[in-house]
Amino acid sequence: MTTRYRVEYALKTHRRDELIEWIKGLLAVPFVLHSQTTAIYDDAATHVQSQRMTSTTNRRYGEIMRDVEQLIDDHIKHQNAGTPHRSKLKLLVPSVGNFFTPLKLEAAFAYQDARRAISSRRFVPPSFNDIRLTLNTAQLMSLVQSERLGLVTFDGDLTLYDDGESLLGENPVIPRLLHLLRQDTYVGIVTAAGYTDAQRYYGRLHGLLDAIEASDLPPRQKNNLIVLGGESNYLFRFDSRAPGLLAPVPRDEWALEDMKSWSEEDITELLDIAEGALTQSVRGMGLRAQILRKERAVGIVAADGQTLAREQLEETVLATQKTLEMSDVGGRLPFCAFNGGHDVFVDIGDKSWGVLSCQRFLSGILGKESLHVGDQFLSAGANDFKARLACTTAWIASPTETVRLLDELEEHRETFRKAVRGT
């Protein structure tokens, strides 16, 4: 049952993406004006009239998406001039960040409309998911047409495999990842799981690692798989000779210069403050959870046989994040407080640092040449959110959507190749 509380809770600002909500609001106008839901009760309405309504609605949706596309182009021009605050889009959507590429929104909407029947709907207006998937498609189209996709990074849980599970050999995403490697595209897994031991990552990723080892890929392409753990703290690279098929990479070879200045004293102080805030949440809400302290992270996990409610997890994230933001060390040292679905963790650094470190390690790949795929892009308690500072992104909702996204990427590549051959 959907209660008023749940509806209002879902509308809280920390659970919204303002750009998507703004576009959804724009598309609501033609939906109201042109959908004509009463036509289904009108015996005189014909199939031709229904098609005409669909065509009119589709045209208006397309015009709006073209207008938004042009606003993004204008925003990029202001970015390049160092004046993003002066763009019209920034005035309309104050929280909007930087864009690494233009977005083919009109074409992307046409692609998604053909699959989701957005323009044909009379009772259900364009939804959050419709727009999220349209933005994903627009980003893929732009990357394909630039012909410069050099790196694709992925979150782990709920992106490559189900929450708390492992990447098994039968997972359908594996042949898609091998295909990326075969095309000389680097593949990175940027995960919150923070292990110093490669064998622990092998336990989570063995299906992919074994498949790469057994494949006919040349060693150069096999070695194009990297794993960055703890958001931005431990880097491993595929190595057929290494235990667990992953070899640790010395920090000096991949860490950004600013990261090298993070002192152990500040790291300890921030984790101590985070641990105190987490402990206060556990006691204050009477949570049946235990504190888990790692080298560069601290969190709470449910006690054996217990579960933590979503609201409890989010309360803990927001309280801990605010505590750290108000501390002196929280202003000096980047951190990520996030809701893992069953736990809450605070990591040193975040995925923007992680993706930027991958780019540096791989000979300076640029943000416009990189794509990060993840499931957590809400403004708080979501650890993929900060990746938007480092590269282009695709927001998926499940491992199944990741598979579809990679298939769609290949579809757009093939379409683009045919278009090039035809010119």
Coordinates of C-alpha atoms in Angstrom, one line a residue:
M1 CA 0.0 0.0 0.0
T2 CA 1.3 3.5 -0.9
T3 CA 0.8 5.8 2.1
R4 CA 0.9 9.6 2.1
Y5 CA 4.1 9.3 4.2
R6 CA 5.8 7.2 1.6
V7 CA 4.8 9.5 -1.2
E8 CA 6.1 12.6 0.6
Y9 CA 9.3 10.8 1.6
A10 CA 10.0 9.8 -2.0
L11 CA 9.7 13.5 -2.9
K12 CA 12.4 14.6 -0.5
T13 CA 15.2 16.6 -2.2
H14 CA 17.8 14.1 -1.2
R15 CA 16.0 11.5 -3.2
R16 CA 15.5 13.5 -6.5
D17 CA 17.5 14.3 -9.5
E18 CA 16.6 17.9 -10.4
L19 CA 17.5 17.7 -14.1
I20 CA 15.3 14.7 -14.6
E21 CA 12.4 16.1 -12.6
W22 CA 12.7 19.4 -14.5
I23 CA 12.5 17.6 -17.9
K24 CA 9.6 15.5 -16.6
G25 CA 7.8 18.7 -15.7
L26 CA 8.3 20.1 -19.3
L27 CA 7.0 16.9 -20.9
A28 CA 3.9 16.9 -18.6
V29 CA 2.5 19.9 -20.5
P30 CA 2.0 18.2 -23.9
F31 CA 0.9 15.1 -22.1
V32 CA -2.0 17.0 -20.5
L33 CA -2.8 19.0 -23.6
H34 CA -2.6 16.3 -26.2
S35 CA -3.1 12.9 -24.6
Q36 CA -6.9 13.2 -24.7
T37 CA -7.7 10.2 -22.4
T38 CA -11.4 10.8 -23.0
A39 CA -10.9 9.5 -26.6
I40 CA -11.1 5.9 -25.4
Y41 CA -14.7 6.5 -24.3
D42 CA -15.7 8.2 -27.5
D43 CA -17.3 5.7 -29.9
A44 CA -16.7 8.1 -32.8
A45 CA -12.9 8.1 -32.2
T46 CA -11.2 6.3 -34.9
H47 CA -7.8 4.6 -35.2
V48 CA -6.7 7.4 -37.5
Q49 CA -7.6 10.0 -34.8
S50 CA -5.7 8.0 -32.2
Q51 CA -2.7 7.9 -34.5
R52 CA -3.0 11.7 -35.0
M53 CA -3.0 12.3 -31.3
T54 CA 0.1 10.1 -30.9
S55 CA 1.9 11.9 -33.7
T56 CA 1.1 15.3 -32.2
T57 CA 2.2 14.3 -28.8
N58 CA 5.4 12.8 -30.2
R59 CA 6.2 16.0 -32.1
R60 CA 5.8 18.1 -29.0
Y61 CA 7.9 15.8 -26.9
G62 CA 10.6 15.9 -29.6
E63 CA 10.6 19.7 -29.8
I64 CA 11.0 19.9 -26.0
M65 CA 13.9 17.4 -26.0
R66 CA 15.5 19.4 -28.9
D67 CA 15.2 22.6 -26.8
V68 CA 16.8 20.9 -23.8
E69 CA 19.5 19.6 -26.1
Q70 CA 20.3 23.1 -27.2
L71 CA 20.3 24.4 -23.6
I72 CA 22.9 21.8 -22.8
D73 CA 25.0 22.9 -25.8
D74 CA 24.8 26.4 -24.5
H75 CA 25.8 25.2 -21.0
I76 CA 28.8 23.5 -22.5
K77 CA 29.9 26.7 -24.2
H78 CA 29.7 28.5 -20.9
Q79 CA 31.7 25.7 -19.3
N80 CA 34.4 26.1 -21.8
A81 CA 34.4 29.8 -21.3
G82 CA 34.7 29.4 -17.5
T83 CA 31.2 30.9 -16.9
P84 CA 28.9 27.9 -16.3
H85 CA 26.9 30.0 -13.8
R86 CA 25.7 32.2 -16.6
S87 CA 24.1 29.5 -18.7
K88 CA 20.3 29.5 -19.0
L89 CA 20.2 25.9 -18.0
K90 CA 22.1 26.7 -14.7
L91 CA 19.5 29.4 -14.0
L92 CA 16.6 26.9 -14.6
V93 CA 18.2 23.9 -12.8
P94 CA 20.7 25.4 -10.2
S95 CA 22.0 22.0 -9.2
V96 CA 23.1 21.0 -12.8
G97 CA 26.8 20.1 -13.1
N98 CA 29.2 19.9 -16.0
F99 CA 28.6 18.0 -19.2
F100 CA 31.5 16.2 -20.8
T101 CA 29.8 15.8 -24.2
P102 CA 26.7 17.1 -26.0
L103 CA 23.6 14.9 -25.5
K104 CA 21.6 13.8 -28.5
L105 CA 18.3 14.1 -26.7
E106 CA 15.9 14.4 -29.6
A107 CA 17.3 11.3 -31.3
A108 CA 17.5 9.5 -28.0
F109 CA 13.9 10.2 -27.2
A110 CA 12.8 8.8 -30.6
Y111 CA 14.8 5.7 -29.8
Q112 CA 13.2 5.2 -26.4
D113 CA 9.8 6.2 -27.6
A114 CA 9.9 3.4 -30.2
R115 CA 10.5 0.9 -27.3
R116 CA 8.5 2.3 -24.4
A117 CA 5.5 3.8 -26.4
I118 CA 5.8 7.1 -24.4
S119 CA 3.9 9.1 -27.0
S120 CA 1.1 6.6 -27.3
R121 CA 0.3 6.5 -23.6
R122 CA -2.9 8.3 -22.5
F123 CA -2.9 7.7 -18.7
V124 CA 0.7 7.4 -17.8
P125 CA 2.9 10.5 -18.5
P126 CA 6.6 10.4 -19.3
S127 CA 8.2 9.0 -16.1
F128 CA 11.4 9.3 -14.2
N129 CA 12.6 6.1 -15.8
D130 CA 11.6 7.2 -19.3
I131 CA 13.8 10.2 -19.0
R132 CA 16.6 8.4 -17.2
L133 CA 16.8 5.9 -20.0
T134 CA 16.6 8.6 -22.6
L135 CA 19.6 10.4 -21.0
N136 CA 21.5 7.1 -21.0
T137 CA 20.7 6.6 -24.7
A138 CA 21.7 10.2 -25.5
Q139 CA 25.0 9.7 -23.8
L140 CA 25.7 6.5 -25.6
M141 CA 24.9 8.1 -29.0
S142 CA 27.3 11.0 -28.3
L143 CA 30.1 8.7 -27.2
V144 CA 29.7 6.4 -30.3
Q145 CA 29.7 9.4 -32.7
S146 CA 32.9 10.8 -31.1
E147 CA 34.5 7.4 -31.7
R148 CA 36.7 8.0 -28.6
L149 CA 35.3 5.7 -25.9
G150 CA 38.5 4.5 -24.2
L151 CA 37.3 3.4 -20.7
V152 CA 34.1 2.0 -19.3
T153 CA 33.9 1.7 -15.5
F154 CA 31.2 -0.2 -13.6
D155 CA 29.9 -0.3 -10.0
G156 CA 29.7 -3.8 -8.6
D157 CA 26.5 -4.5 -6.5
L158 CA 23.2 -4.0 -8.4
T159 CA 25.2 -3.0 -11.5
L160 CA 27.2 -6.1 -12.5
Y161 CA 25.5 -8.6 -10.1
D162 CA 22.7 -8.7 -7.5
D163 CA 23.3 -7.0 -4.2
G164 CA 25.7 -8.9 -2.0
E165 CA 26.3 -11.6 -4.6
S166 CA 29.3 -12.4 -6.8
L167 CA 30.0 -12.2 -10.6
L168 CA 29.4 -15.8 -11.6
G169 CA 30.5 -17.4 -14.8
E170 CA 26.9 -17.7 -16.2
N171 CA 26.2 -13.9 -15.7
P172 CA 25.2 -12.6 -19.2
V173 CA 27.2 -9.4 -18.6
I174 CA 30.5 -11.3 -19.0
P175 CA 30.5 -11.8 -22.8
R176 CA 29.6 -8.1 -23.1
L177 CA 32.6 -7.1 -21.0
L178 CA 34.8 -9.4 -23.0
H179 CA 33.5 -7.7 -26.2
L180 CA 34.6 -4.3 -24.8
L181 CA 38.1 -5.7 -24.1
R182 CA 38.2 -7.1 -27.6
Q183 CA 37.5 -3.6 -29.0
D184 CA 40.5 -2.3 -27.1
T185 CA 38.3 -0.5 -24.6
Y186 CA 39.6 -0.5 -21.0
V187 CA 37.2 -2.0 -18.5
G188 CA 37.3 -0.9 -14.9
I189 CA 35.3 -2.0 -11.8
V190 CA 35.2 0.8 -9.3
T191 CA 33.6 -0.6 -6.2
A192 CA 33.1 0.3 -2.6
A193 CA 34.4 -3.1 -1.5
G194 CA 37.7 -2.3 0.0
Y195 CA 40.1 -5.3 0.2
T196 CA 43.9 -5.2 0.3
D197 CA 44.1 -8.9 -0.7
A198 CA 43.5 -9.7 -4.4
Q199 CA 42.0 -13.1 -3.4
R200 CA 39.0 -11.3 -1.8
Y201 CA 38.3 -9.6 -5.2
Y202 CA 38.7 -12.9 -7.0
G203 CA 35.9 -14.3 -4.7
R204 CA 33.6 -11.5 -5.9
L205 CA 34.6 -11.4 -9.5
H206 CA 35.8 -14.9 -10.3
G207 CA 33.3 -15.5 -13.1
L208 CA 34.7 -12.6 -15.1
L209 CA 38.4 -13.2 -14.2
D210 CA 38.2 -16.9 -15.1
A211 CA 36.4 -16.0 -18.4
I212 CA 39.1 -13.6 -19.4
E213 CA 41.9 -16.1 -18.5
A214 CA 40.2 -18.8 -20.6
S215 CA 39.4 -16.5 -23.6
D216 CA 41.5 -16.1 -26.7
L217 CA 42.1 -12.4 -26.0
P218 CA 45.8 -11.5 -26.4
P219 CA 47.6 -10.7 -23.1
R220 CA 47.5 -6.9 -23.9
Q221 CA 43.7 -6.9 -24.0
K222 CA 43.4 -9.2 -21.0
N223 CA 45.5 -6.7 -19.0
N224 CA 43.0 -3.9 -19.9
L225 CA 40.8 -5.0 -17.0
I226 CA 41.4 -3.0 -13.8
V227 CA 39.7 -3.1 -10.4
L228 CA 39.7 -0.1 -8.0
G229 CA 38.4 -0.9 -4.6
G230 CA 37.4 1.1 -1.6
E231 CA 36.0 3.8 -4.0
S232 CA 39.5 5.1 -4.7
N233 CA 42.0 3.3 -2.4
Y234 CA 43.2 0.0 -3.9
L235 CA 44.1 -0.6 -7.6
F236 CA 44.6 -4.1 -9.1
R237 CA 45.2 -5.1 -12.7
F238 CA 44.4 -8.4 -14.4
D239 CA 47.5 -10.6 -14.4
S240 CA 47.4 -14.3 -15.5
R241 CA 50.5 -15.0 -13.3
A242 CA 49.1 -13.4 -10.1
P243 CA 47.2 -15.2 -7.3
G244 CA 43.6 -14.5 -7.9
L245 CA 44.4 -13.3 -11.4
L246 CA 44.9 -9.7 -10.1
A247 CA 48.1 -8.0 -9.3
P248 CA 48.2 -4.9 -7.0
V249 CA 49.4 -1.7 -8.6
P250 CA 51.8 0.5 -6.5
R251 CA 49.9 3.6 -5.3
D252 CA 52.5 6.0 -6.8
E253 CA 51.6 4.7 -10.3
W254 CA 47.9 5.7 -10.2
A255 CA 47.1 8.0 -7.3
L256 CA 46.5 11.7 -8.1
E257 CA 48.9 14.3 -6.7
D258 CA 46.2 15.6 -4.3
M259 CA 45.6 12.1 -3.1
K260 CA 49.2 11.7 -2.2
S261 CA 48.9 14.6 0.2
W262 CA 46.2 12.9 2.3
S263 CA 47.8 12.4 5.7
E264 CA 47.3 9.3 7.8
E265 CA 46.5 11.6 10.7
D266 CA 43.6 13.1 8.8
I267 CA 42.4 9.7 7.6
T268 CA 42.4 8.4 11.2
E269 CA 40.7 11.5 12.5
L270 CA 37.9 11.4 9.9
L271 CA 37.2 7.7 10.4
D272 CA 37.1 8.3 14.2
I273 CA 34.5 11.0 13.8
A274 CA 32.5 8.9 11.3
E275 CA 32.7 5.9 13.8
G276 CA 31.3 8.2 16.5
A277 CA 28.5 9.4 14.4
L278 CA 27.6 5.9 13.3
T279 CA 27.7 4.7 16.9
Q280 CA 25.3 7.5 17.9
S281 CA 22.9 6.5 15.2
V282 CA 23.0 2.8 16.2
R283 CA 22.3 3.8 19.8
G284 CA 19.8 6.5 19.1
M285 CA 17.6 4.3 16.9
G286 CA 18.3 1.1 18.8
L287 CA 19.7 -0.6 15.6
R288 CA 20.7 -4.2 15.8
A289 CA 24.0 -3.5 14.0
Q290 CA 27.7 -3.7 14.6
I291 CA 30.5 -1.3 13.7
L292 CA 33.0 -2.5 11.2
R293 CA 36.3 -0.6 11.0
K294 CA 38.7 -1.0 8.0
E295 CA 42.0 0.6 7.0
R296 CA 40.3 3.3 5.0
A297 CA 36.6 2.9 5.8
V298 CA 34.2 2.4 8.6
G299 CA 30.6 1.3 8.6
I300 CA 27.7 -0.5 10.2
V301 CA 26.3 -3.9 9.2
A302 CA 23.2 -5.6 10.4
A303 CA 23.7 -8.2 13.1
D304 CA 23.3 -11.8 12.1
G305 CA 19.7 -12.5 11.1
Q306 CA 18.7 -8.9 11.3
T307 CA 17.7 -6.3 8.6
L308 CA 17.9 -2.6 8.6
A309 CA 15.0 -0.5 7.2
R310 CA 15.7 1.8 4.3
E311 CA 14.7 4.8 6.4
Q312 CA 17.1 3.8 9.2
L313 CA 19.9 3.4 6.7
E314 CA 19.2 6.8 5.1
E315 CA 18.9 8.5 8.5
T316 CA 22.3 7.1 9.4
V317 CA 23.9 8.2 6.1
L318 CA 22.5 11.8 6.3
A319 CA 23.4 12.2 10.0
T320 CA 26.9 10.9 9.5
Q321 CA 27.5 12.9 6.4
K322 CA 26.3 16.1 8.1
T323 CA 28.6 15.4 11.1
L324 CA 31.6 15.0 8.8
E325 CA 30.8 18.0 6.7
M326 CA 30.7 20.2 9.9
S327 CA 34.1 18.9 11.0
D328 CA 37.4 20.5 10.1
V329 CA 38.9 17.3 8.7
G330 CA 35.8 16.8 6.6
G331 CA 36.7 20.0 4.8
R332 CA 40.2 18.9 4.1
L333 CA 39.7 15.3 3.2
P334 CA 37.2 13.9 0.6
F335 CA 34.9 11.2 1.8
C336 CA 31.9 9.2 0.7
A337 CA 29.0 8.3 3.1
F338 CA 26.6 5.9 1.3
N339 CA 23.7 3.5 1.8
G340 CA 24.7 0.1 0.5
G341 CA 21.2 -1.3 0.7
H342 CA 21.9 -3.4 3.7
D343 CA 24.7 -1.4 5.4
V344 CA 26.1 2.1 5.7
F345 CA 29.8 2.9 5.1
V346 CA 32.1 5.9 5.0
D347 CA 35.1 5.6 2.7
I348 CA 38.1 7.8 2.3
G349 CA 37.8 9.5 -1.1
D350 CA 34.9 8.8 -3.5
K351 CA 34.2 7.5 -7.0
S352 CA 35.2 10.8 -8.7
W353 CA 38.7 10.3 -7.3
G354 CA 38.5 6.6 -8.3
V355 CA 37.5 7.2 -11.9
L356 CA 40.1 10.0 -12.2
S357 CA 42.8 7.7 -10.9
C358 CA 41.8 5.0 -13.5
Q359 CA 42.1 7.7 -16.2
R360 CA 45.5 8.8 -15.0
F361 CA 46.8 5.2 -14.7
L362 CA 45.6 4.5 -18.3
S363 CA 47.7 7.2 -19.8
G364 CA 45.4 10.2 -19.3
I365 CA 42.1 9.1 -20.7
L366 CA 39.8 12.2 -20.7
G367 CA 36.3 12.5 -19.0
K368 CA 34.7 12.8 -22.5
E369 CA 36.3 9.4 -23.4
S370 CA 35.1 7.6 -20.3
L371 CA 31.7 6.2 -19.2
H372 CA 30.8 5.2 -15.7
V373 CA 27.8 2.8 -15.2
G374 CA 26.2 2.6 -11.8
D375 CA 22.9 2.3 -9.9
Q376 CA 23.4 5.0 -7.2
F377 CA 23.1 8.6 -8.6
L378 CA 20.8 10.3 -6.1
S379 CA 22.3 13.3 -4.4
A380 CA 22.9 11.8 -0.9
G381 CA 23.7 8.3 0.3
A382 CA 24.7 7.2 -3.3
N383 CA 28.3 6.5 -4.1
D384 CA 28.1 6.7 -7.9
F385 CA 26.9 10.3 -7.7
K386 CA 30.4 11.8 -7.5
A387 CA 31.5 10.0 -10.7
R388 CA 29.6 12.7 -12.6
L389 CA 32.5 15.0 -11.7
A390 CA 35.0 12.8 -13.6
C391 CA 33.3 11.5 -16.7
T392 CA 30.1 10.7 -18.6
T393 CA 27.7 8.4 -16.8
A394 CA 24.8 6.0 -17.4
W395 CA 22.3 5.4 -14.6
I396 CA 21.0 1.9 -14.5
A397 CA 18.6 0.2 -12.1
S398 CA 19.7 -3.4 -12.2
P399 CA 22.2 -5.9 -13.6
T400 CA 19.7 -6.7 -16.3
E401 CA 19.7 -3.0 -17.4
T402 CA 23.5 -3.1 -17.6
V403 CA 23.3 -5.9 -20.1
R404 CA 20.7 -4.0 -22.1
L405 CA 22.9 -0.9 -22.0
L406 CA 25.9 -2.7 -23.4
D407 CA 23.8 -4.3 -26.1
E408 CA 22.4 -0.8 -26.9
L409 CA 25.9 0.6 -27.0
E410 CA 26.8 -2.0 -29.6
E411 CA 23.6 -1.3 -31.5
H412 CA 24.4 2.4 -31.8
R413 CA 28.0 1.6 -32.9
E414 CA 26.7 -0.6 -35.7
T415 CA 24.2 2.0 -36.7
F416 CA 26.9 4.7 -36.8
R417 CA 29.3 2.4 -38.8
K418 CA 26.5 1.8 -41.4
A419 CA 25.9 5.6 -41.6
V420 CA 29.6 6.3 -42.1
R421 CA 29.9 3.6 -44.8
G422 CA 26.8 5.0 -46.5
T423 CA 28.2 8.5 -46.8

